[in-house]
């Protein structure tokens, strides 16, 4: 039962990348500090925030259809329609236009401005329609610290944004416009946040950045620290068991970071290293500033440091001007490199990006056909990678109960979900699991009790 004096409830829905997922947790912390509790039902909320993504046209359009649906929501106990806020990259890219297009929206807040969320909500409550899209480098300093209980509720794995923005300006991409220039958080801030997370039960951290391997944060001694050194600092925390990072650009893969894959046992053998295309002329037109051969050579060096590395990537098919031969070059690269997982997309023209102005767009049916061929190849490679894990014993971090009674779900070092019977282990434990089957994207097995493998 809720009364008018009951705490207000907020519902946040995130689209897009992990950075948005992280931002949503920080927004929830802001709102909690302002007296809100979270709900997972928009119908039950006094405040609804859509944390949006602008990367492809479909992602951006989803927001308007969701807003159309929300327009009719009656609010908690059918009493008062909720306040509606739009956050994230669509907010940054479209600003006031969102309110013009959907007047039911009460406020707009970009990814670099949500430390002002409390006052924006207060203004919105008074009927003002605030729009906050300034790119403020100092956002983190103004954010409420997450409460221990909130961290614990989110589980044993957590995201931690260490770097934001992008200076690469790939010709197709909106990120440099929506997230601004590359900025790295000071190492001490990151370590303090990591300590807080680990103290509340987090055992695995994924360090985030649009170009996370370009990390160059203040080291507290007047200099700058790279990602490998930051990982080393975090790895010194005894209760932090696993470290991952995403997303990396091939041109920012420093030697010490490559070496860390062989030397730092807490750094998991999974690397998301997008190449986008396998044709040098397409890569050049994309402004990627590396060739296909340089990428393959880089992958070989990382694999020399960590032979069992699970490699993941992103691909765009149908970039303007892409010929059949260009596309075959992408297929050839995928065949040679071998991926444990990869994401692939049809090129989507984005307003304001250089590629959108080109006139040699690839017809939709051609893109569709290329995408389905590429995805079939990637699925085959993923199935092969997973099948090769059968018969091995892998250390699995137990994350939560599975869908079936008496079952746990955890993750292998290679990020595969692993299902196992609940026998003694608890959430947060790392247990050795003898893998006996691979189905879809998941592995299945049983805990090994006798000997522990050296890999744990
Ligand atoms: N910072 C990351 C990726 C950010 S966006 C990186 O540099 O790799 C995630 C992926 O979306 C990109 O890697 C790319 O494959 C895809 N993408 C970005 N813009 C796109 C567009 N206009 N059309 C289709 N896919 C796009
Ligand atoms: Fe976008 Fe390229 Fe920057 Fe990645 S590196 S965020 S694809 S501009
Ligand atoms: Fe989307 Fe913004 Fe992430 S455009 S992919 S939410 S950086």
mmCIF file of N, CA and C in Angstrom, residues 4 17 46 53 85 125 128-129 131 152 154 178 195 203 224 228 308 328 349 395 425:
data_model
loop_
_atom_site.group_PDB
_atom_site.id
_atom_site.type_symbol
_atom_site.label_atom_id
_atom_site.label_comp_id
_atom_site.label_asym_id
_atom_site.label_seq_id
_atom_site.Cartn_x
_atom_site.Cartn_y
_atom_site.Cartn_z
ATOM 1 N N UNK A 4 0.667 9.095 -0.013
ATOM 2 C CA UNK A 4 1.395 10.215 -0.598
ATOM 3 C C UNK A 4 2.736 10.445 0.076
ATOM 4 N N UNK A 17 25.009 0.398 -24.906
ATOM 5 C CA UNK A 17 26.224 -0.301 -24.475
ATOM 6 C C UNK A 17 26.327 -0.402 -22.952
ATOM 7 N N UNK A 46 6.893 6.903 -10.057
ATOM 8 C CA UNK A 46 6.621 8.348 -10.067
ATOM 9 C C UNK A 46 7.535 9.047 -11.061
ATOM 10 N N UNK A 53 20.207 5.140 -26.523
ATOM 11 C CA UNK A 53 21.365 4.883 -27.399
ATOM 12 C C UNK A 53 21.092 5.443 -28.794
ATOM 13 N N UNK A 85 11.794 11.335 -18.056
ATOM 14 C CA UNK A 85 13.061 11.931 -18.443
ATOM 15 C C UNK A 85 13.742 11.107 -19.517
ATOM 16 N N UNK A 125 9.539 18.673 -11.689
ATOM 17 C CA UNK A 125 8.360 18.562 -10.824
ATOM 18 C C UNK A 125 7.580 19.866 -10.776
ATOM 19 N N UNK A 128 8.833 22.959 -15.089
ATOM 20 C CA UNK A 128 9.842 23.445 -16.043
ATOM 21 C C UNK A 128 10.228 22.260 -16.898
ATOM 22 N N UNK A 129 10.806 22.510 -18.043
ATOM 23 C CA UNK A 129 11.232 21.379 -18.890
ATOM 24 C C UNK A 129 12.736 21.489 -19.125
ATOM 25 N N UNK A 131 16.628 21.009 -19.947
ATOM 26 C CA UNK A 131 17.433 20.233 -20.897
ATOM 27 C C UNK A 131 18.895 20.447 -20.515
ATOM 28 N N UNK A 152 25.425 -4.483 -3.360
ATOM 29 C CA UNK A 152 25.252 -5.909 -3.081
ATOM 30 C C UNK A 152 24.081 -6.479 -3.883
ATOM 31 N N UNK A 154 23.109 -5.644 -6.738
ATOM 32 C CA UNK A 154 23.406 -5.761 -8.173
ATOM 33 C C UNK A 154 24.245 -6.993 -8.500
ATOM 34 N N UNK A 178 28.266 12.287 -29.168
ATOM 35 C CA UNK A 178 27.358 12.152 -28.025
ATOM 36 C C UNK A 178 28.099 12.041 -26.696
ATOM 37 N N UNK A 195 37.295 -0.259 -4.538
ATOM 38 C CA UNK A 195 37.334 -0.753 -3.149
ATOM 39 C C UNK A 195 35.927 -0.813 -2.559
ATOM 40 N N UNK A 203 33.164 -9.336 -7.040
ATOM 41 C CA UNK A 203 34.361 -10.170 -7.231
ATOM 42 C C UNK A 203 34.967 -10.010 -8.625
ATOM 43 N N UNK A 224 50.804 10.324 -15.675
ATOM 44 C CA UNK A 224 49.632 9.612 -16.201
ATOM 45 C C UNK A 224 49.893 8.107 -16.133
ATOM 46 N N UNK A 228 47.291 -0.867 -18.374
ATOM 47 C CA UNK A 228 47.973 -2.028 -17.789
ATOM 48 C C UNK A 228 48.340 -1.745 -16.331
ATOM 49 N N UNK A 308 45.242 -18.922 -25.163
ATOM 50 C CA UNK A 308 43.838 -19.358 -25.132
ATOM 51 C C UNK A 308 42.860 -18.180 -25.196
ATOM 52 N N UNK A 328 34.076 -9.786 -49.182
ATOM 53 C CA UNK A 328 34.787 -11.078 -49.113
ATOM 54 C C UNK A 328 36.061 -10.932 -48.279
ATOM 55 N N UNK A 349 23.176 4.982 -41.484
ATOM 56 C CA UNK A 349 23.655 6.367 -41.586
ATOM 57 C C UNK A 349 23.218 7.180 -40.380
ATOM 58 N N UNK A 395 37.630 -22.647 -14.296
ATOM 59 C CA UNK A 395 37.201 -21.942 -13.093
ATOM 60 C C UNK A 395 35.987 -21.072 -13.416
ATOM 61 N N UNK A 425 28.684 -24.769 -3.438
ATOM 62 C CA UNK A 425 29.210 -23.452 -3.801
ATOM 63 C C UNK A 425 28.182 -22.355 -3.528
#
